[in-house]
CSV table of C-alpha atoms in Angstrom, one decimal:
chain,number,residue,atom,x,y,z
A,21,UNK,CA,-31.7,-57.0,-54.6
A,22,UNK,CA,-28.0,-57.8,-54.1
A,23,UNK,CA,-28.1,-54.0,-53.0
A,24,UNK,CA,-30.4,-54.6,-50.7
A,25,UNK,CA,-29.1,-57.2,-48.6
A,26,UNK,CA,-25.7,-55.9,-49.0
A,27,UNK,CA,-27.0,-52.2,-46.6
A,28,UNK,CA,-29.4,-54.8,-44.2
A,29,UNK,CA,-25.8,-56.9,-43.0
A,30,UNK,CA,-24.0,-53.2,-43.4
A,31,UNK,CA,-26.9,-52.0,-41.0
A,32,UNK,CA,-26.8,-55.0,-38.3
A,33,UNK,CA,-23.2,-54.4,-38.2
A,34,UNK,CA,-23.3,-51.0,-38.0
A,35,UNK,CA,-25.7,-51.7,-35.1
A,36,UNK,CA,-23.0,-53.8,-33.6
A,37,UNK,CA,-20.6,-51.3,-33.4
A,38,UNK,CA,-23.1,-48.4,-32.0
A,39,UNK,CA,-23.6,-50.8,-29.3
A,40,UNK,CA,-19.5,-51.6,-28.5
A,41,UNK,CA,-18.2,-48.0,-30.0
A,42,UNK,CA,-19.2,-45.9,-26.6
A,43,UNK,CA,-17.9,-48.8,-24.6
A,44,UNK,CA,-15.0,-49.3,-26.3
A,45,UNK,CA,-14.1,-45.0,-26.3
A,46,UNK,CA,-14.6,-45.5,-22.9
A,47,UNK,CA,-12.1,-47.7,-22.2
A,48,UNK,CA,-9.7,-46.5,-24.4
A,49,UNK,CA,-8.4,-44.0,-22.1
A,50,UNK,CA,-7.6,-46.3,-19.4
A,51,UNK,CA,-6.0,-48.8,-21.6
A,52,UNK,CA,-4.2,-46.1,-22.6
A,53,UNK,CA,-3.1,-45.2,-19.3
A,54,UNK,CA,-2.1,-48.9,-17.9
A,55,UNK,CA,0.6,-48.8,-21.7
A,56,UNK,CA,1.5,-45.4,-20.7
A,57,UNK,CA,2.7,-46.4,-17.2
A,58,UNK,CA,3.9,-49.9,-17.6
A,59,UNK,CA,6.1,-47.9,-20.7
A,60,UNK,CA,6.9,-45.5,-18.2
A,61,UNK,CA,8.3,-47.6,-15.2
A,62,UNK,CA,10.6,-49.8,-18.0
A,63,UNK,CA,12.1,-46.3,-19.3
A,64,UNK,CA,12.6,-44.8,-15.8
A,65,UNK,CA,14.0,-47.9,-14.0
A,66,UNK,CA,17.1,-47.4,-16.3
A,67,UNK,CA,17.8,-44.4,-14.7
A,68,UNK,CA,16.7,-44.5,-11.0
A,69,UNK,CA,15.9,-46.9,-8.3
A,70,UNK,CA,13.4,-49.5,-8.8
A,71,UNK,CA,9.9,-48.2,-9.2
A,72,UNK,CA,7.8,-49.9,-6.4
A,73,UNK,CA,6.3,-53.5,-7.8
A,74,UNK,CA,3.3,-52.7,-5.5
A,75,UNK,CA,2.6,-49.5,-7.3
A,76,UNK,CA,2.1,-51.4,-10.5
A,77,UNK,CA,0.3,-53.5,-9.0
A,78,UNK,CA,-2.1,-50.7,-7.5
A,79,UNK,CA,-2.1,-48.9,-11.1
A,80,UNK,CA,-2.7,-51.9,-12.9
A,81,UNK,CA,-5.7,-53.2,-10.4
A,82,UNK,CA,-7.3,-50.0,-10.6
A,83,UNK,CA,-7.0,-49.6,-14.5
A,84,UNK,CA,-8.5,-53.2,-14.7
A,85,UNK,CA,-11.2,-52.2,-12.2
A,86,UNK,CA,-12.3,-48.9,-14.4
A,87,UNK,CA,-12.3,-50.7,-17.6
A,88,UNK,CA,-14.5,-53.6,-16.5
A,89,UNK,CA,-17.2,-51.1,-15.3
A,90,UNK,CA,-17.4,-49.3,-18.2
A,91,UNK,CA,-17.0,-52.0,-20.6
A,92,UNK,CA,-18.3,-55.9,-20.8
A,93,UNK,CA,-20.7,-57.8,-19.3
A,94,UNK,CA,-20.6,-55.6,-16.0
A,95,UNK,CA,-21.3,-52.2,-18.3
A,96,UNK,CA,-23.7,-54.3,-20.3
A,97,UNK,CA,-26.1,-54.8,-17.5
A,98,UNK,CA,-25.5,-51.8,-16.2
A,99,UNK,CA,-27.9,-50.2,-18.7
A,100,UNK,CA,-31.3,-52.8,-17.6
A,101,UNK,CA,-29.9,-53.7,-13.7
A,102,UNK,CA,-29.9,-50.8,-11.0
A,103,UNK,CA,-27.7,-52.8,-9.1
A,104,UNK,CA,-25.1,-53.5,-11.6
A,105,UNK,CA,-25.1,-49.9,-12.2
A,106,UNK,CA,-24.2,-49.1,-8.6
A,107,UNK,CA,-21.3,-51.7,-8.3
A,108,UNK,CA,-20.1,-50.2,-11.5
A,109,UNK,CA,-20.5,-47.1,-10.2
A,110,UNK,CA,-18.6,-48.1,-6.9
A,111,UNK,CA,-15.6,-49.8,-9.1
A,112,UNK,CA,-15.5,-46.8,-11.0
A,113,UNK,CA,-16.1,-43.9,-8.9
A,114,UNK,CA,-14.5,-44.8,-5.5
A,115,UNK,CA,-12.2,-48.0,-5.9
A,116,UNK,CA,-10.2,-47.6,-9.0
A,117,UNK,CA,-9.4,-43.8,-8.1
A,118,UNK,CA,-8.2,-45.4,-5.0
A,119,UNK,CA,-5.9,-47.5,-6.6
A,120,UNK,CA,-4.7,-45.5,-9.4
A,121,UNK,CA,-4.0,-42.6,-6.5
A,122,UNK,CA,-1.9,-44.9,-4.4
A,123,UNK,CA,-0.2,-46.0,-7.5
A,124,UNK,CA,1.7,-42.5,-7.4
A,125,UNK,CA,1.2,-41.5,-11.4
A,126,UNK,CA,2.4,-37.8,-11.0
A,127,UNK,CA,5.8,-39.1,-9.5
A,128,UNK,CA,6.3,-41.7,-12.3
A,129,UNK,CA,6.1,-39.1,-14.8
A,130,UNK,CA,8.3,-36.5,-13.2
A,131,UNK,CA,10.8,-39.3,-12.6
A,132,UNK,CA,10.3,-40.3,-16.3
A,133,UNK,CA,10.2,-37.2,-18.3
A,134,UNK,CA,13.7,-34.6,-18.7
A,135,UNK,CA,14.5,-32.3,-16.0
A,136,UNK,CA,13.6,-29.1,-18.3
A,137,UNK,CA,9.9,-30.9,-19.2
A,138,UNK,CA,9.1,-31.5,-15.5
A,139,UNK,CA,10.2,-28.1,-14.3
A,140,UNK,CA,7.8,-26.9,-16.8
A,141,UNK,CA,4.9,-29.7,-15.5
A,142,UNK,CA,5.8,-28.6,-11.9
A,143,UNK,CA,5.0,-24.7,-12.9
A,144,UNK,CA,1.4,-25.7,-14.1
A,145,UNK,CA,1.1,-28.1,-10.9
A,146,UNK,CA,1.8,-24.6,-8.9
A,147,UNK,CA,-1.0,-23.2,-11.1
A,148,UNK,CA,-4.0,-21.4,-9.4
A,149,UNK,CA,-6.2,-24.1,-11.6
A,150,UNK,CA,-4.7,-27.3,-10.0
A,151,UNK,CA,-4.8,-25.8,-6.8
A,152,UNK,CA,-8.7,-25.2,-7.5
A,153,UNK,CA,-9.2,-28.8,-8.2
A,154,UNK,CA,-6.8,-30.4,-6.0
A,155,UNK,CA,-9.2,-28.2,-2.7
A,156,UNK,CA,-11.2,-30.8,-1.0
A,157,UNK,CA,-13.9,-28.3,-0.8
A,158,UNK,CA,-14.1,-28.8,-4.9
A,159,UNK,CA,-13.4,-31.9,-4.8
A,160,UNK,CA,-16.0,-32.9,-2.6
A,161,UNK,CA,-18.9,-30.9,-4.7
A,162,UNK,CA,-18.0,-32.2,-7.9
A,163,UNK,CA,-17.6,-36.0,-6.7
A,164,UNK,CA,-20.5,-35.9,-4.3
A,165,UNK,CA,-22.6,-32.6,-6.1
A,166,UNK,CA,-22.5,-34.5,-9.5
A,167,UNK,CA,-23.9,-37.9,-7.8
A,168,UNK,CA,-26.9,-35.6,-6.2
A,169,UNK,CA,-27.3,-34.2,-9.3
A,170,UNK,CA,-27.2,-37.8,-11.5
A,171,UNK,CA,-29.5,-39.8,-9.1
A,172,UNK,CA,-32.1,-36.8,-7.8
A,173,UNK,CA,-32.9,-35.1,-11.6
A,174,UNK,CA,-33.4,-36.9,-14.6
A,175,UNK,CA,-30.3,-36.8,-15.7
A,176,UNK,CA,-29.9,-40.9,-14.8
A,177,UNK,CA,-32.7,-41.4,-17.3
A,178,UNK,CA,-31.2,-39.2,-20.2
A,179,UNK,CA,-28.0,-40.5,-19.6
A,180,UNK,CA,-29.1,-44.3,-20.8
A,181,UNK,CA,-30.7,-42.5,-24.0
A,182,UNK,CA,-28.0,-40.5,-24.8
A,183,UNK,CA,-24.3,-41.6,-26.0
A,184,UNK,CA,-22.8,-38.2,-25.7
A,185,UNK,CA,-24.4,-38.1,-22.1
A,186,UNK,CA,-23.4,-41.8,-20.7
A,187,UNK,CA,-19.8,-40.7,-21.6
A,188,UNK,CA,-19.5,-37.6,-20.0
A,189,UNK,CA,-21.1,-38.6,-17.1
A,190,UNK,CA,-18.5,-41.6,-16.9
A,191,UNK,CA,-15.8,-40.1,-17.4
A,192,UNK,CA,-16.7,-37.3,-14.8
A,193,UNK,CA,-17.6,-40.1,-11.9
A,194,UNK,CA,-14.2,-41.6,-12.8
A,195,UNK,CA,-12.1,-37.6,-12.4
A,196,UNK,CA,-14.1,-36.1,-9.7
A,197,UNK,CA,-13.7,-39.9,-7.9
A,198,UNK,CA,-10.2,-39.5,-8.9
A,199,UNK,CA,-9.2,-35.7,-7.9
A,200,UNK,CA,-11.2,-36.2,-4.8
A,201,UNK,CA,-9.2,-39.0,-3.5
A,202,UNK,CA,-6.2,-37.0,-4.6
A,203,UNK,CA,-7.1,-33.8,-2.5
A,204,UNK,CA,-7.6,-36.0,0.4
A,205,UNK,CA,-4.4,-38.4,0.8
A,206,UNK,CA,-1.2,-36.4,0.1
A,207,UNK,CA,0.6,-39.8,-2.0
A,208,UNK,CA,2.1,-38.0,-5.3
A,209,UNK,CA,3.5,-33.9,-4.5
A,210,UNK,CA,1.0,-31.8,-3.9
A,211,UNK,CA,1.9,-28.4,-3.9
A,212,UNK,CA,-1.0,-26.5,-2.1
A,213,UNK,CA,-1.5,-28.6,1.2
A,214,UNK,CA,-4.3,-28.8,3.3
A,215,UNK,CA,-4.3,-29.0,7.5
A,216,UNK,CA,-5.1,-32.3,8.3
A,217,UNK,CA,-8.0,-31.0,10.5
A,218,UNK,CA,-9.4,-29.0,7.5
A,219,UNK,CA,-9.4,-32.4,5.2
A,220,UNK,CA,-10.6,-34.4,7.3
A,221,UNK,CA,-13.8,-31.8,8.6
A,222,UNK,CA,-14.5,-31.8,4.6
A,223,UNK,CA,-14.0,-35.6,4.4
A,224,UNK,CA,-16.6,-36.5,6.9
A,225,UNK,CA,-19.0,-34.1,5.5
A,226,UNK,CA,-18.5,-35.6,1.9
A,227,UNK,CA,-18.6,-39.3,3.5
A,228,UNK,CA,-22.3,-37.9,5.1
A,229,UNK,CA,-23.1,-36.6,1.7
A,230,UNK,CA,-22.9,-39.5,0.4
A,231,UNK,CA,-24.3,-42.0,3.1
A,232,UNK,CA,-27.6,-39.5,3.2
A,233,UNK,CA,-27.7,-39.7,-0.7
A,234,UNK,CA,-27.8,-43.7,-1.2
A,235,UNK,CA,-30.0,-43.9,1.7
A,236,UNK,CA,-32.4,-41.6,0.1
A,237,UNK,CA,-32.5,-43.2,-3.6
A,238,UNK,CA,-33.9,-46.0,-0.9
A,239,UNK,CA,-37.1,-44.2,-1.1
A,240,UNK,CA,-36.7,-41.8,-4.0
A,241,UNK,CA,-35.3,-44.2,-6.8
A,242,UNK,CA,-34.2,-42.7,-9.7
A,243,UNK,CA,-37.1,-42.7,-12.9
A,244,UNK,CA,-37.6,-45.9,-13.9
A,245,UNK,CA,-35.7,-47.8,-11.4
A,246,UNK,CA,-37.8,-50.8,-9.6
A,247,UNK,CA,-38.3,-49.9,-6.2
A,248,UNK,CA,-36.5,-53.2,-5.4
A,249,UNK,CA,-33.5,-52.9,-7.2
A,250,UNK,CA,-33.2,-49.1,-5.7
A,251,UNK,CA,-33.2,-51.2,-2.4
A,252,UNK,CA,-30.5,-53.2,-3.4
A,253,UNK,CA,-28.4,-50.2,-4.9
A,254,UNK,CA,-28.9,-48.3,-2.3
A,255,UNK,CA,-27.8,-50.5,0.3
A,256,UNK,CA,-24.6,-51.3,-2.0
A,257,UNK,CA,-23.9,-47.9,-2.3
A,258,UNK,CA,-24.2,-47.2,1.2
A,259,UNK,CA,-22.2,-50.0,2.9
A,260,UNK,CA,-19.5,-50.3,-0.2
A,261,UNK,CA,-18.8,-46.9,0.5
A,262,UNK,CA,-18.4,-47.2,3.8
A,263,UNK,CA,-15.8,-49.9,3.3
A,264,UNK,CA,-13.4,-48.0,0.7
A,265,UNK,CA,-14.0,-44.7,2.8
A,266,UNK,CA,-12.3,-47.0,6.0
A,267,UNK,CA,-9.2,-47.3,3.4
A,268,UNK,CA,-9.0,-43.6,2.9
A,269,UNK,CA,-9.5,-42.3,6.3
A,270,UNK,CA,-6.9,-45.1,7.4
A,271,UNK,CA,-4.5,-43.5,5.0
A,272,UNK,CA,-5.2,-40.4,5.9
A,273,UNK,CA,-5.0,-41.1,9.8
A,274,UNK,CA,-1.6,-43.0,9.2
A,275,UNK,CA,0.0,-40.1,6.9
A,276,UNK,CA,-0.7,-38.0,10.4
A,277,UNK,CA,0.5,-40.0,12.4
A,278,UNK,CA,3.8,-39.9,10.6
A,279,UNK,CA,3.6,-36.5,10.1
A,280,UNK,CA,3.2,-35.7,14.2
A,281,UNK,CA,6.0,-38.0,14.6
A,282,UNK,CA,8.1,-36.7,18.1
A,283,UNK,CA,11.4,-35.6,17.0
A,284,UNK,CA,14.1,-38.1,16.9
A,285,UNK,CA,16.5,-35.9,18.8
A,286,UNK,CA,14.5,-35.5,21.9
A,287,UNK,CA,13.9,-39.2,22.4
A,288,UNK,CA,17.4,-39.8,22.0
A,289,UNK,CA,18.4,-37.2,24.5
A,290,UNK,CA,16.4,-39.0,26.9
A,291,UNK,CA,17.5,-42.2,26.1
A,292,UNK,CA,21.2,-41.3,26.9
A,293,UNK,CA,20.3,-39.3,30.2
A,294,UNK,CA,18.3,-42.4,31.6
A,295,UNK,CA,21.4,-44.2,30.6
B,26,UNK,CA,20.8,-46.6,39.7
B,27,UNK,CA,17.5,-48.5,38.2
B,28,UNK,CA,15.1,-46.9,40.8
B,29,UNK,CA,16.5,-43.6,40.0
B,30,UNK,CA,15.8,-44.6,36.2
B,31,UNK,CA,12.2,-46.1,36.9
B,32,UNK,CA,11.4,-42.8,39.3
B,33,UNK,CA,12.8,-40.3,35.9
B,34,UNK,CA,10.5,-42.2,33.9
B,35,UNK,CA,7.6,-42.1,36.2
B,36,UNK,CA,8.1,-38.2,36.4
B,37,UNK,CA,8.6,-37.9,32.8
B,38,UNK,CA,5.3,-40.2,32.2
B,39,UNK,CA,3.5,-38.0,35.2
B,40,UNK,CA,4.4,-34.5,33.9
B,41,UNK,CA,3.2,-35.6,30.3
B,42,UNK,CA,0.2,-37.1,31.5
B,43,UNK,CA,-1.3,-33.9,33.2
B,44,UNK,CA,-0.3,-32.3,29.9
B,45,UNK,CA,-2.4,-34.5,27.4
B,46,UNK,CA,-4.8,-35.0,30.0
B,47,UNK,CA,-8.0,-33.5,28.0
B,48,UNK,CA,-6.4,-34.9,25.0
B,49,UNK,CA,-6.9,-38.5,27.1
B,50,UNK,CA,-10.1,-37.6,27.4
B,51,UNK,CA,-11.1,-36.1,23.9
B,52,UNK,CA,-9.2,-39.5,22.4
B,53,UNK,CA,-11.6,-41.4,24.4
B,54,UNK,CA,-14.8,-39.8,23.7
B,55,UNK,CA,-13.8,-39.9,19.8
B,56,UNK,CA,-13.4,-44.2,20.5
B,57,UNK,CA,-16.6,-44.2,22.7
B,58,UNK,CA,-18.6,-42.8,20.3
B,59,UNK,CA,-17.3,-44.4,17.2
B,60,UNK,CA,-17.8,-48.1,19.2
B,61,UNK,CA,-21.3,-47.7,20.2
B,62,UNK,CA,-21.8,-46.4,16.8
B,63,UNK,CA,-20.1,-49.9,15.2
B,64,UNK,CA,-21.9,-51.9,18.0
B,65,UNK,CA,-25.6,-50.4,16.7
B,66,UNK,CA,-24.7,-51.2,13.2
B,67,UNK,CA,-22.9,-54.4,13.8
B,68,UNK,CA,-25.1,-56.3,16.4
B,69,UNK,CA,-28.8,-53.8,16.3
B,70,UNK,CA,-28.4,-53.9,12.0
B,71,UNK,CA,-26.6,-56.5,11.4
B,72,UNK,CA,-26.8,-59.5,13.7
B,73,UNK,CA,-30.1,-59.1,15.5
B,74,UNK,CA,-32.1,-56.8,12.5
B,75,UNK,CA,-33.9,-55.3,14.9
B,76,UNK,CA,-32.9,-51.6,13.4
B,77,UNK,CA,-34.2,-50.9,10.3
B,78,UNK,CA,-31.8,-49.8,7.1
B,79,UNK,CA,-34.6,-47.2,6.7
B,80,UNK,CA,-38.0,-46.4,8.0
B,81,UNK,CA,-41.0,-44.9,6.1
B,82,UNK,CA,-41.5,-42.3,8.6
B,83,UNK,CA,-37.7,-41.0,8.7
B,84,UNK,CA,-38.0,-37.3,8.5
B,85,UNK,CA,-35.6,-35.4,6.3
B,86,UNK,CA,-33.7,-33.7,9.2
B,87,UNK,CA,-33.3,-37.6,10.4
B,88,UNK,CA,-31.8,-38.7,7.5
B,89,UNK,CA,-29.4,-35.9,7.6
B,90,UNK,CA,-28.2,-36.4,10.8
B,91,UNK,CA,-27.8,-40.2,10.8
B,92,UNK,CA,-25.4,-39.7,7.7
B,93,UNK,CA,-23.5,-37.3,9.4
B,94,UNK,CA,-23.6,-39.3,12.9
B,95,UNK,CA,-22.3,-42.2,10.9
B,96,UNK,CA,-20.0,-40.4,9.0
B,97,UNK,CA,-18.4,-39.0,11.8
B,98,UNK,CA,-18.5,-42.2,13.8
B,99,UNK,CA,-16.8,-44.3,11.3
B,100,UNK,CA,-14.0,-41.3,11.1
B,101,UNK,CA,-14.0,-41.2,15.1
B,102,UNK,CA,-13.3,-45.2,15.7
B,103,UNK,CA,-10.4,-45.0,12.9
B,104,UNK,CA,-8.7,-41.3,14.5
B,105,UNK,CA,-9.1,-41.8,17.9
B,106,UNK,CA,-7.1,-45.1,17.9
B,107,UNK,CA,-4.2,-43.0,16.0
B,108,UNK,CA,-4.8,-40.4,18.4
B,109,UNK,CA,-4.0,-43.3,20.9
B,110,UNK,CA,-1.1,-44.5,19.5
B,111,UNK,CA,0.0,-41.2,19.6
B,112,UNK,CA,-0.6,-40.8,23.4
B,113,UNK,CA,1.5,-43.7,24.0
B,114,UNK,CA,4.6,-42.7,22.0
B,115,UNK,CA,4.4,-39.5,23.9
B,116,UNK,CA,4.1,-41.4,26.8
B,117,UNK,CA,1.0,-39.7,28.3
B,118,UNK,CA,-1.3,-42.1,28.1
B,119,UNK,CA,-3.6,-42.4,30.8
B,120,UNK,CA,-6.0,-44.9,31.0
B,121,UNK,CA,-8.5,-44.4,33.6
B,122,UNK,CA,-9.0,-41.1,32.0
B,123,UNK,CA,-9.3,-42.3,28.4
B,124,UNK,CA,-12.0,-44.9,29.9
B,125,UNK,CA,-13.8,-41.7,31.6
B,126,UNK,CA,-13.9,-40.6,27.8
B,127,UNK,CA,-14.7,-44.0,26.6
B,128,UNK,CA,-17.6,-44.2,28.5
B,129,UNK,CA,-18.9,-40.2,28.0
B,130,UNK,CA,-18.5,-40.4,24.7
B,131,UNK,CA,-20.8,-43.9,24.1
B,132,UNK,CA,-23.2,-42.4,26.7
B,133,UNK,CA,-23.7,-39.4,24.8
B,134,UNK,CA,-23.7,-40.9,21.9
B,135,UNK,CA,-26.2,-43.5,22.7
B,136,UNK,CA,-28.6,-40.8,24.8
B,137,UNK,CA,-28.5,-39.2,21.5
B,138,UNK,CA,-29.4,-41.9,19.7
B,139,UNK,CA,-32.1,-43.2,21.4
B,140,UNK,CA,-34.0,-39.7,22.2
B,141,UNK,CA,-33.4,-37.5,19.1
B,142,UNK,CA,-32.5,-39.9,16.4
B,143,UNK,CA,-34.9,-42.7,17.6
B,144,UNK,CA,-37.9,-40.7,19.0
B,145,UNK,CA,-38.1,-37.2,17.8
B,146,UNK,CA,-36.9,-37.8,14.1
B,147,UNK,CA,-38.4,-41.2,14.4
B,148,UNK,CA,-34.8,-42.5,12.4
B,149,UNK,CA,-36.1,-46.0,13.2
B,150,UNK,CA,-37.4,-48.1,16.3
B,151,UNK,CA,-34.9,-50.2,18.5
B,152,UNK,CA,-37.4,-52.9,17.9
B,153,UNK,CA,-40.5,-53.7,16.0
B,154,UNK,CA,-42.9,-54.7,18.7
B,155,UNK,CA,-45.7,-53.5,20.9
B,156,UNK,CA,-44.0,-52.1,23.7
B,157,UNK,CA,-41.2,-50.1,22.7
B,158,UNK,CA,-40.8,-48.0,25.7
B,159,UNK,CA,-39.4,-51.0,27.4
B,160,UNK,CA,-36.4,-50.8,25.0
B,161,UNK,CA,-36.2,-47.2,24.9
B,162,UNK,CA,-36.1,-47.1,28.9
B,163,UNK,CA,-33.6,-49.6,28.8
B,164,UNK,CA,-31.5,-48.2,26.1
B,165,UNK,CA,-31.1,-45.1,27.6
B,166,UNK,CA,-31.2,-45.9,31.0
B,167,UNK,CA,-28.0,-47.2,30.2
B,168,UNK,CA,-26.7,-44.1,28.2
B,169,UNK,CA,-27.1,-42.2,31.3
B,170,UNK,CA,-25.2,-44.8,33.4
B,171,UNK,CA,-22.6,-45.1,30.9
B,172,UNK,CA,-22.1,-41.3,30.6
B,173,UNK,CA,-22.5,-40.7,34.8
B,174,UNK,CA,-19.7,-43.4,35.4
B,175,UNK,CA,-17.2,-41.5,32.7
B,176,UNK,CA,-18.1,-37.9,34.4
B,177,UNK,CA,-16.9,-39.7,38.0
B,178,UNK,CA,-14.1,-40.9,36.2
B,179,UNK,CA,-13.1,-38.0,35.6
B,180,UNK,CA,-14.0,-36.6,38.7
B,181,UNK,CA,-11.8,-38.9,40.1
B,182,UNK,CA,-8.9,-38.6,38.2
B,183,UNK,CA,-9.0,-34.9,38.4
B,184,UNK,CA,-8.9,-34.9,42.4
B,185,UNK,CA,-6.0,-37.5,41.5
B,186,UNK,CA,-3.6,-35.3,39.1
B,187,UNK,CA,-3.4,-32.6,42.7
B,188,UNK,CA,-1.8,-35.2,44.8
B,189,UNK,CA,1.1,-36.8,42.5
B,190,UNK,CA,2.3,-39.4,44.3
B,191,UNK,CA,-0.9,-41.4,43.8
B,192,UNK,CA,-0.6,-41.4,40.2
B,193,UNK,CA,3.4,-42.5,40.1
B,194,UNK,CA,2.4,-45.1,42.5
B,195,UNK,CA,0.2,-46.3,39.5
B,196,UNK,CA,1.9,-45.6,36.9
B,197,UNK,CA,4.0,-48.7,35.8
């Protein structure tokens, strides 16, 4: 008897933690990452310059942003709400790779780590594999590709039955959201860079991709999705998208513009003649 | 000594004028296109919901094309007023060309719109009533306008850039 009830309380609290294990593996990582930084800017601000308060600030938004779409109330709902499930997706997949991005991680650590360390991290940022996931070309088939590929088979459906599945297919929103952002604004060194033209030809074509996508789960929602809430998430998808891809394009309009800058010189020269 | 300055600055201004000339042009179809595009989704969506988000009868090509039309239109309004900027530090901005793209560009745009996207892919209606061809008269009828005033614009300007003096009369 005592037996008994002793494995029916081991079971409901084994169910309780098969419910907040994936959730909390999932935001493991990121909590990870917001120590890892903060730990970082304290070490390296004994050495150099101040680290940029508004990069923290960026890094630790972002990190906050990740974790509450994959975890809580937010994740929770996620699994019965279409809707949720988009603004998740949105928080995860678009906005919190924004933020992290501008938060300038890979210049942290070089700043952080010793000379001989970050020559060695330099040589396998040079690598031909970083240079294949830093293209915009890649970038834009695994971010936008994988989303085809989640919301048109029935992956969406197997992903809510399977643990194994939900965190892949997290975890691969948040990098591909991630690297794309990266292969589009230059913020932290990049090594291999990209014509302006060229990224931005490959940025509008992703930015369609993904406009034609959310407004065909409209129609086509994913199985087992209320036609109602695919209306909502679609439209969510559609015009929150549109809103963080003004932030990127901005950014990547403004780094232009500063590239294409006139040469100080000439100006000058002018300046004096006139004078 | 200051009219000599003003007249170096209005040849300097000139000479890089008729260089970015296209470029005033090309900026202005880029904001053209990208406004008319924010206009139908802020006051046609948005304001008056007479577009529809989507329509039953969309075909797939239609679909296609409004996400890249909107794409490149939401890319066009942020670019082209960079591309702007940058005609002005270079001092070669010219306006009544850049208006001459303005209104090609929104012309175009909006022909486009209204035949293609509207009618043949059947994207969505202007307006859901009974006689639509009133608003579809109307909406282009003004595309063509708008595009026929930007080509004598240029026209204009064109017979302009020859004869100099006219423009460093302006200029200023």
């Amino acid at each position: 008897m005592n037996h008994n009830n002793h494995s029916n309380s081991v079971g409901t609290n084994l169910n309780q933690v098969a419910e907040i294990a994936p959730q909390l593996l999932l935001a493991l990582p990121f909590i990870l990452a917001l120590i890892l930084y903060i730990f970082a800017v304290i070490i390296s601000n004994r050495h150099h310059k101040q680290w940029p308060l508004s990069r923290t600030v960026y890094w630790v938004s972002g990190v906050l942003l990740a974790v509450i779409s994959v975890a809580g109330p937010l994740a929770n709902r996620a699994h019965i709400d279409f809707t949720a499930h988009m603004l998740g997706h949105l928080l995860l997949g678009m906005l919190a790779p924004l933020l992290m991005v501008l938060a300038a991680p890979m210049t942290l650590v070089l700043r952080t780590i010793r000379i001989t360390l970050a020559r060695r991290l330099t040589r396998v940022l040079r690598s031909w594999l970083s240079r294949m996931f830093t293209h915009p070309i890649v970038t834009s088939v695994l971010n936008i590709g994988g989303l085809w590929l989640l919301y048109t088979t029935n992956l969406y459906s197997l992903m809510h039955e399977s643990t194994v599945l939900n965190f892949i297919v997290h975890f691969h929103v948040f990098m591909a959201g991630y690297l794309f952002t990266v292969s589009m604004i230059y913020i932290d060194p990049i090594l291999h860079r990209i014509s302006f033209l060229y990224r931005s030809i490959v940025l509008i074509i992703a930015l369609a991709g993904h406009g034609i996508l959310s407004k065909y789960i409209y129609t086509h929602p994913p199985a087992g999705i209320p036609l109602e809430q695919a209306n909502q998430g679609s439209m969510i998808m559609y015009y929150g998208g549109d809103i963080i891809d003004i932030i990127i394009i901005f950014i990547l309009c403004l780094q232009w513009f500063r590239a294409t800058k006139p040469r100080r010189g000439l100006a000058l020269g002018q300046e004096i003649e006139q004078r | 000594m200051s009219n000599t300055n003003k007249s170096l600055e209005n040849n300097s201004n000139i000479s890089n004028r008729s260089v970015y000339s296209s470029r005033n042009i090309w900026t202005g179809i880029l904001f053209g296109l990208g406004l008319v595009g924010f206009i139908d989704e802020v006051v046609f969506h948005q304001l008056l919901h007479w577009h529809h988000f989507y329509d039953k009868s969309t075909t797939d090509i239609g679909l296609v094309s409004d996400g890249l039309f909107h794409a490149f239109s939401w890319f066009a309004t942020i670019a082209s007023s960079f591309l702007l900027a940058d005609l002005h530090r270079k001092q070669a901005y010219w306006f009544k060309r850049w208006l001459a793209g303005v209104f090609l560009g929104g012309g175009a745009f909006q022909l486009y719109d209204g035949t293609i996207q509207h009618k043949l892919m059947e994207l969505h209606q202007i307006r859901y009533v009974d006689n639509v061809y009133v608003y579809d008269l109307i909406w282009n009828f003004l595309a063509i306008v708008m595009i026929i005033i930007g080509a004598t614009l240029i026209i204009r300007t064109r017979s302009r850039q020859q004869h100099g003096k006219t423009v460093a009369h302006e200029s200023q």
